[in-house]
PDB file of C-alpha atoms in Angstrom:
ATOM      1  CA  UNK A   1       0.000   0.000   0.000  1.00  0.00           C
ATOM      2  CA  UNK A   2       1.276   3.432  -0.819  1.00  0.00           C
ATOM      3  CA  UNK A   3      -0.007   6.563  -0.112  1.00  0.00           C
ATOM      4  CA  UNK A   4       1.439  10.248   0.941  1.00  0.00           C
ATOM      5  CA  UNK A   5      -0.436   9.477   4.471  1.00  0.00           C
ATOM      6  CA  UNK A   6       2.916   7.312   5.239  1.00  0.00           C
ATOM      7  CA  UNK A   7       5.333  10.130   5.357  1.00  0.00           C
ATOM      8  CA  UNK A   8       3.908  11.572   8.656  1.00  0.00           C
ATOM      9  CA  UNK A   9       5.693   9.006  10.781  1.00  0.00           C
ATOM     10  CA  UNK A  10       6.685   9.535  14.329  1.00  0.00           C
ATOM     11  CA  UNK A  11       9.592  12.050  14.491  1.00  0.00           C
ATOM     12  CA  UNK A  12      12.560  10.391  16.164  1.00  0.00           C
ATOM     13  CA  UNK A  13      14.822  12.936  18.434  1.00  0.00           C
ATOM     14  CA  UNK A  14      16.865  13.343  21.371  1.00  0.00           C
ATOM     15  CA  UNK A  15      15.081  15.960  22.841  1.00  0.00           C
ATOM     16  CA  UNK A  16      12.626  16.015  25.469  1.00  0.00           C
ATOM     17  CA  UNK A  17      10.495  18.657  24.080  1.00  0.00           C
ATOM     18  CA  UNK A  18      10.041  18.370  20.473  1.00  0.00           C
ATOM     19  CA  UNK A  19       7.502  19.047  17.499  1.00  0.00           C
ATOM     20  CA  UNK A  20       5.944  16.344  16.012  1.00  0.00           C
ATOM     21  CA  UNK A  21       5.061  18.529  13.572  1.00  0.00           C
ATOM     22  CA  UNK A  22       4.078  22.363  13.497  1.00  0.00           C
ATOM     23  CA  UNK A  23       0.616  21.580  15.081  1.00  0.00           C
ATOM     24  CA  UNK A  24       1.538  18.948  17.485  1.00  0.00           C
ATOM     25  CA  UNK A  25       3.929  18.761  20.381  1.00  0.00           C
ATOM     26  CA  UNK A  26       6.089  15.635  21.563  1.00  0.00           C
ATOM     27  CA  UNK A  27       6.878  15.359  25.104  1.00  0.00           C
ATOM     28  CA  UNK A  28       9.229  12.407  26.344  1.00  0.00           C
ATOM     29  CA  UNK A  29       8.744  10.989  29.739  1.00  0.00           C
ATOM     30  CA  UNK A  30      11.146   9.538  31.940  1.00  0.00           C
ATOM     31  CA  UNK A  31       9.208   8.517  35.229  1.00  0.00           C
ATOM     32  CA  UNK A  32      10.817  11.416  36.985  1.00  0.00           C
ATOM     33  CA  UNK A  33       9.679  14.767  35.218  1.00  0.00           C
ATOM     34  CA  UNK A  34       5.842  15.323  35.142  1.00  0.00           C
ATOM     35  CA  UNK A  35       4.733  17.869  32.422  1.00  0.00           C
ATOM     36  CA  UNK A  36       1.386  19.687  33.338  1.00  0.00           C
ATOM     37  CA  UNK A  37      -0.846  19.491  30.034  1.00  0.00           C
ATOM     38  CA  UNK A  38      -4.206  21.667  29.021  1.00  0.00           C
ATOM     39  CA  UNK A  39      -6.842  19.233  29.555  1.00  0.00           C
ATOM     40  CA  UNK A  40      -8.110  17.697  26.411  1.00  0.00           C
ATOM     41  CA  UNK A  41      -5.113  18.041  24.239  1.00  0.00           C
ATOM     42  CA  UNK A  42      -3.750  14.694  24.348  1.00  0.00           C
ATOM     43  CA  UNK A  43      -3.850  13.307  20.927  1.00  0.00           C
ATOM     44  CA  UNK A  44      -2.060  10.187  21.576  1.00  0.00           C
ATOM     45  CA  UNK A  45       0.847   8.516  23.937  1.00  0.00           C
ATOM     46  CA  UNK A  46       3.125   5.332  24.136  1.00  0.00           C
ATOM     47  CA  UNK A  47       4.602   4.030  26.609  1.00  0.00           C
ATOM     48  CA  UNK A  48       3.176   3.393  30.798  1.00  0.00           C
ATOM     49  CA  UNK A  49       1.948   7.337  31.121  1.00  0.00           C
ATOM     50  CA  UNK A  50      -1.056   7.992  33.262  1.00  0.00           C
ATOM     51  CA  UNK A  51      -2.906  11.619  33.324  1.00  0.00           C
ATOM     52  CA  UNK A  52      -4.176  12.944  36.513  1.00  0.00           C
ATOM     53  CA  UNK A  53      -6.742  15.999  37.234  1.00  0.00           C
ATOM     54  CA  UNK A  54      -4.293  18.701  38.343  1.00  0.00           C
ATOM     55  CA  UNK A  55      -6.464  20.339  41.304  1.00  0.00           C
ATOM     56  CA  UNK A  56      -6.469  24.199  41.723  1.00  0.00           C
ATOM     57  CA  UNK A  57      -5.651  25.808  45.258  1.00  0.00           C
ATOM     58  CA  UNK A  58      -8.541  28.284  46.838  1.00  0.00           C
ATOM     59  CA  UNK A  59      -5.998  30.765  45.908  1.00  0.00           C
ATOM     60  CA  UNK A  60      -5.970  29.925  42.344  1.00  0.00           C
ATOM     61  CA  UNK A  61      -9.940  28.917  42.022  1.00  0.00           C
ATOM     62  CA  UNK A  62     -10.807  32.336  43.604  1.00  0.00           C
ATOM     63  CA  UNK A  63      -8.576  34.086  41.513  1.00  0.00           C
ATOM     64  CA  UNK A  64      -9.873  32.725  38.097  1.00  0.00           C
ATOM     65  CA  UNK A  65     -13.725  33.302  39.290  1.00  0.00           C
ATOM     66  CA  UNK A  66     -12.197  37.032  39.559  1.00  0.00           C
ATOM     67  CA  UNK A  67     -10.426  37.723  36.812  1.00  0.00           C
ATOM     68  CA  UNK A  68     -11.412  34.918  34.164  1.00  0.00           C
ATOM     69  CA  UNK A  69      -7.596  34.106  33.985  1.00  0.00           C
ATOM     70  CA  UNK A  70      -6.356  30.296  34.626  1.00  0.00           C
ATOM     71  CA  UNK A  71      -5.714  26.938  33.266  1.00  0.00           C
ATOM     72  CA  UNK A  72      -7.828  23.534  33.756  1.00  0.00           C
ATOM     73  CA  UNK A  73      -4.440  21.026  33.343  1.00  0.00           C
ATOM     74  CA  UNK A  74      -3.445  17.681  33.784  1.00  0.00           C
ATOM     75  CA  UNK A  75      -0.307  16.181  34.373  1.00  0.00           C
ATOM     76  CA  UNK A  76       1.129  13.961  32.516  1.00  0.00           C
ATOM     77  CA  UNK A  77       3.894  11.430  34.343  1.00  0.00           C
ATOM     78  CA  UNK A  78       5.366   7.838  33.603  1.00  0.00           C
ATOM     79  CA  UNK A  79       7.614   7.125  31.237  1.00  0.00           C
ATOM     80  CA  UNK A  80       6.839   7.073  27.284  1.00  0.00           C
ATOM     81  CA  UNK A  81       5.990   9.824  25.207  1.00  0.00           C
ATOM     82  CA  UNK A  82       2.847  12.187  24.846  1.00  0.00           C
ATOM     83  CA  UNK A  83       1.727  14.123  21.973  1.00  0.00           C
ATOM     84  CA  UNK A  84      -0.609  17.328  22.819  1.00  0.00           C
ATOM     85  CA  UNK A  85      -2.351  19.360  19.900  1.00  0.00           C
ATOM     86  CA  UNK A  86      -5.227  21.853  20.278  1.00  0.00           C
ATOM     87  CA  UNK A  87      -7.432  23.096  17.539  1.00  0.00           C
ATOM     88  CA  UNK A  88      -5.113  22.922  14.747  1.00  0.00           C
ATOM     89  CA  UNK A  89      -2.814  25.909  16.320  1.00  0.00           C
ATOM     90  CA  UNK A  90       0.998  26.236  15.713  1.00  0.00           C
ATOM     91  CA  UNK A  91       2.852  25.062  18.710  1.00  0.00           C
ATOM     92  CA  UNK A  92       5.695  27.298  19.930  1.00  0.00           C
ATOM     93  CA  UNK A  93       8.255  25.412  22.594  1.00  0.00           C
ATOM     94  CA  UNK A  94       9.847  28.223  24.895  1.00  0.00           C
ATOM     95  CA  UNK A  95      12.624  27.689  27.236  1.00  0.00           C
ATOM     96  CA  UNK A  96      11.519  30.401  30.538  1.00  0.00           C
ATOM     97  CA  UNK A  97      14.628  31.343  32.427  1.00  0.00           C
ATOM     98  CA  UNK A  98      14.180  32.847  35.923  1.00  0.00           C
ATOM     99  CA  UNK A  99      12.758  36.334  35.135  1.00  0.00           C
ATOM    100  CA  UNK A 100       9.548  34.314  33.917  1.00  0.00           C
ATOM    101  CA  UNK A 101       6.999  35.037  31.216  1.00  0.00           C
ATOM    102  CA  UNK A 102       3.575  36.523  31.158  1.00  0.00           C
ATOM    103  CA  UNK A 103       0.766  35.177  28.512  1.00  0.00           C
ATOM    104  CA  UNK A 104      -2.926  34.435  28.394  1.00  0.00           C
ATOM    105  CA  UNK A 105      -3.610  30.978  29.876  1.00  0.00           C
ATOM    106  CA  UNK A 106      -5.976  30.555  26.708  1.00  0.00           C
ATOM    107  CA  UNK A 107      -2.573  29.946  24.773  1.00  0.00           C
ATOM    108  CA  UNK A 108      -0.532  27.834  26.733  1.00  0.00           C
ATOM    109  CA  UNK A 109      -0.555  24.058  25.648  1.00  0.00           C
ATOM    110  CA  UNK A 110       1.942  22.729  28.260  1.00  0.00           C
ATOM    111  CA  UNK A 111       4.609  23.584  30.524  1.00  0.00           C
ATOM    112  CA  UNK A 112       7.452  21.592  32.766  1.00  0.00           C
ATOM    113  CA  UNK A 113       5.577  20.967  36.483  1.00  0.00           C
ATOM    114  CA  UNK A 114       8.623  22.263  38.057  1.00  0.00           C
ATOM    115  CA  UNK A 115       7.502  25.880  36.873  1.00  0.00           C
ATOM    116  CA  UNK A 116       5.033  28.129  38.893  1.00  0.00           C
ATOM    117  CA  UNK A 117       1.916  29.725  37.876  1.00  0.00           C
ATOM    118  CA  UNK A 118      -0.440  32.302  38.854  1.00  0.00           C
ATOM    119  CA  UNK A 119      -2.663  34.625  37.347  1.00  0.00           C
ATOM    120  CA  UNK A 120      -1.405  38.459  37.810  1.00  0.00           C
ATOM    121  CA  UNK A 121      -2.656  42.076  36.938  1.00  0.00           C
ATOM    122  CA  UNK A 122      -1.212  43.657  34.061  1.00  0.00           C
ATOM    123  CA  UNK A 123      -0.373  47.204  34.329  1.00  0.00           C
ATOM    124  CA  UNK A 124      -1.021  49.559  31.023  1.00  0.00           C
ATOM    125  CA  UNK A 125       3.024  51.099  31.592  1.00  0.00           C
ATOM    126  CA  UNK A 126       4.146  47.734  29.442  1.00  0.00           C
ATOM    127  CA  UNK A 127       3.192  49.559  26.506  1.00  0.00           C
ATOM    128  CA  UNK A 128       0.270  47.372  25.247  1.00  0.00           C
ATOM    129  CA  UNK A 129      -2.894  48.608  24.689  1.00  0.00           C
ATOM    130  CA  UNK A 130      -5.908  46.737  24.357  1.00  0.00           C
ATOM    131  CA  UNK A 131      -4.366  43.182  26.234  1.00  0.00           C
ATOM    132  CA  UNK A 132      -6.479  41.703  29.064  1.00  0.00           C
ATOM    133  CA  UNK A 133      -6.071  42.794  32.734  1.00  0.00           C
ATOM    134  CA  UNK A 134      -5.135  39.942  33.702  1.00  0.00           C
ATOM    135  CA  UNK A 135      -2.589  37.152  32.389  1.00  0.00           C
ATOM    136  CA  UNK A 136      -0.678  34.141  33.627  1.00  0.00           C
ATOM    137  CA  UNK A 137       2.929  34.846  35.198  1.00  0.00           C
ATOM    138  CA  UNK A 138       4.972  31.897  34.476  1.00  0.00           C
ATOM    139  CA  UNK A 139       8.247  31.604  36.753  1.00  0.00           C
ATOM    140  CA  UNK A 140      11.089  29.208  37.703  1.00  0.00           C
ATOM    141  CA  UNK A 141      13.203  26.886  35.130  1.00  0.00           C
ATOM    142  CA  UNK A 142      11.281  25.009  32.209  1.00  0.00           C
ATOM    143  CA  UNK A 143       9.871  24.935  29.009  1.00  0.00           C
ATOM    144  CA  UNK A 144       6.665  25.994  28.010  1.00  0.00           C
ATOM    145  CA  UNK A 145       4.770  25.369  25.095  1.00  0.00           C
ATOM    146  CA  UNK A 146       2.645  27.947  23.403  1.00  0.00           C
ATOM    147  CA  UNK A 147       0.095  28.083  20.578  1.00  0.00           C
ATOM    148  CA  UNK A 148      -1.099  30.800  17.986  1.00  0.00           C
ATOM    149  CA  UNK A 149      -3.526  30.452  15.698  1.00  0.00           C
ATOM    150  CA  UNK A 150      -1.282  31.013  12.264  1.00  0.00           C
ATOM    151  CA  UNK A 151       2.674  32.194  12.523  1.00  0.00           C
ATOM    152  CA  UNK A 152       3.302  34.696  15.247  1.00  0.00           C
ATOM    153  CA  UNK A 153       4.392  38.650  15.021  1.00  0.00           C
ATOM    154  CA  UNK A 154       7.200  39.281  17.380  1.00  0.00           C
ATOM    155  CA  UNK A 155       7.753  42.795  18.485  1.00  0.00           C
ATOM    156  CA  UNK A 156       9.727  44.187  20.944  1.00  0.00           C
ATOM    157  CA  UNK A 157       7.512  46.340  23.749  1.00  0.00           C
ATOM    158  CA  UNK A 158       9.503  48.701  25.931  1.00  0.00           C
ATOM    159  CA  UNK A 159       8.246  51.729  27.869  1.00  0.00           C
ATOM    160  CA  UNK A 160       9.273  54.164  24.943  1.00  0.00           C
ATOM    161  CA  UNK A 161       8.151  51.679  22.140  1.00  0.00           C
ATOM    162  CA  UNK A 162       4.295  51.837  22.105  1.00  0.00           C
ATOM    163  CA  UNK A 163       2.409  49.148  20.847  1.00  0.00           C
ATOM    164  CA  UNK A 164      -1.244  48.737  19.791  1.00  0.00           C
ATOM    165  CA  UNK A 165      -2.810  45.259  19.011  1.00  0.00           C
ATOM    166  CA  UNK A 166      -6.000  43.840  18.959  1.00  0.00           C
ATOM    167  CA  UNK A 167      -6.550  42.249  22.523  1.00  0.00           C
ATOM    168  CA  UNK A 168      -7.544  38.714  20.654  1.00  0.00           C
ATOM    169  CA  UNK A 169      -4.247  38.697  18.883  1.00  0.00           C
ATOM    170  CA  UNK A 170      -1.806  38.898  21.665  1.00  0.00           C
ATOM    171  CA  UNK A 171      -0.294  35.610  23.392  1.00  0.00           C
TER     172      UNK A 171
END
């Protein structure tokens, strides 16, 4: 049997965090290094891996029910290897070093369990109008994995470089 369906094997590599391709993620497992996953995103996994609700603290329930902000997750341990896709969006794999990173929760896919989250306030003196309010500060030493609907627009924001964007459009 022959068909161009065969050339979208499994994509063999040494790294832990990979993409599959640019709509999927894979994540490799070694029994010691839970990922925390949006719920519903696993496509498919090999391997002994089991998924577990990952329960939100009073602090983090009461702060969603404010501001809207927050993630439902799962995590994700064992060993094998897990592939997460949402919605047909590009997957972006960022390394966050200790100063952290701030995005909407409606765009993360995944992120290392070792790193902490919480939902924050965003002032207006970062130089982007029409963001949310709120978004979810991501801190400690880990990878993340993002998603955008399409090929992202980097640009840098500081304090003398003003930015305008359509609040749906920034991750």
């Amino acid at each position: 049997m022959q068909s161009p369906l065969f050339a979208y094997n499994d994509q063999q590599t040494q790294d832990r965090w990979s993409l599959q391709n640019k709509q999927m993620l894979r994540v490799v497992l070694e029994g010691h290094d839970d990922i925390l996953a949006r719920k519903g995103t696993m496509v498919a996994y090999q391997g002994l891996v089991e998924f577990d609700a990952e329960y939100q603290n009073n602090q983090q329930g009461r702060a969603r029910a404010r501001t809207g902000e927050g993630l439902d997750l799962m995590r994700c341990h064992g060993q094998g290897t897990v592939y997460l896709a949402n919605l047909k969006q590009h997957v972006h794999v960022v390394e966050v070093e200790q100063d952290g990173l701030t995005v909407d929760s409606s765009y993360v896919l995944a992120m290392d369990s070792s790193l902490h989250h919480e939902v924050i306030a965003v002032d207006s003196l970062y130089g982007i109008s029409g963001s949310g309010k709120y978004q979810l500060n991501i801190t400690g030493r880990g990878k993340v994995a993002l998603m955008t609907s399409g090929m992202p627009l980097m640009m840098q924001v500081t304090p003398d470089k003003y930015v305008n964007c359509d609040a749906d459009a920034i991750v």
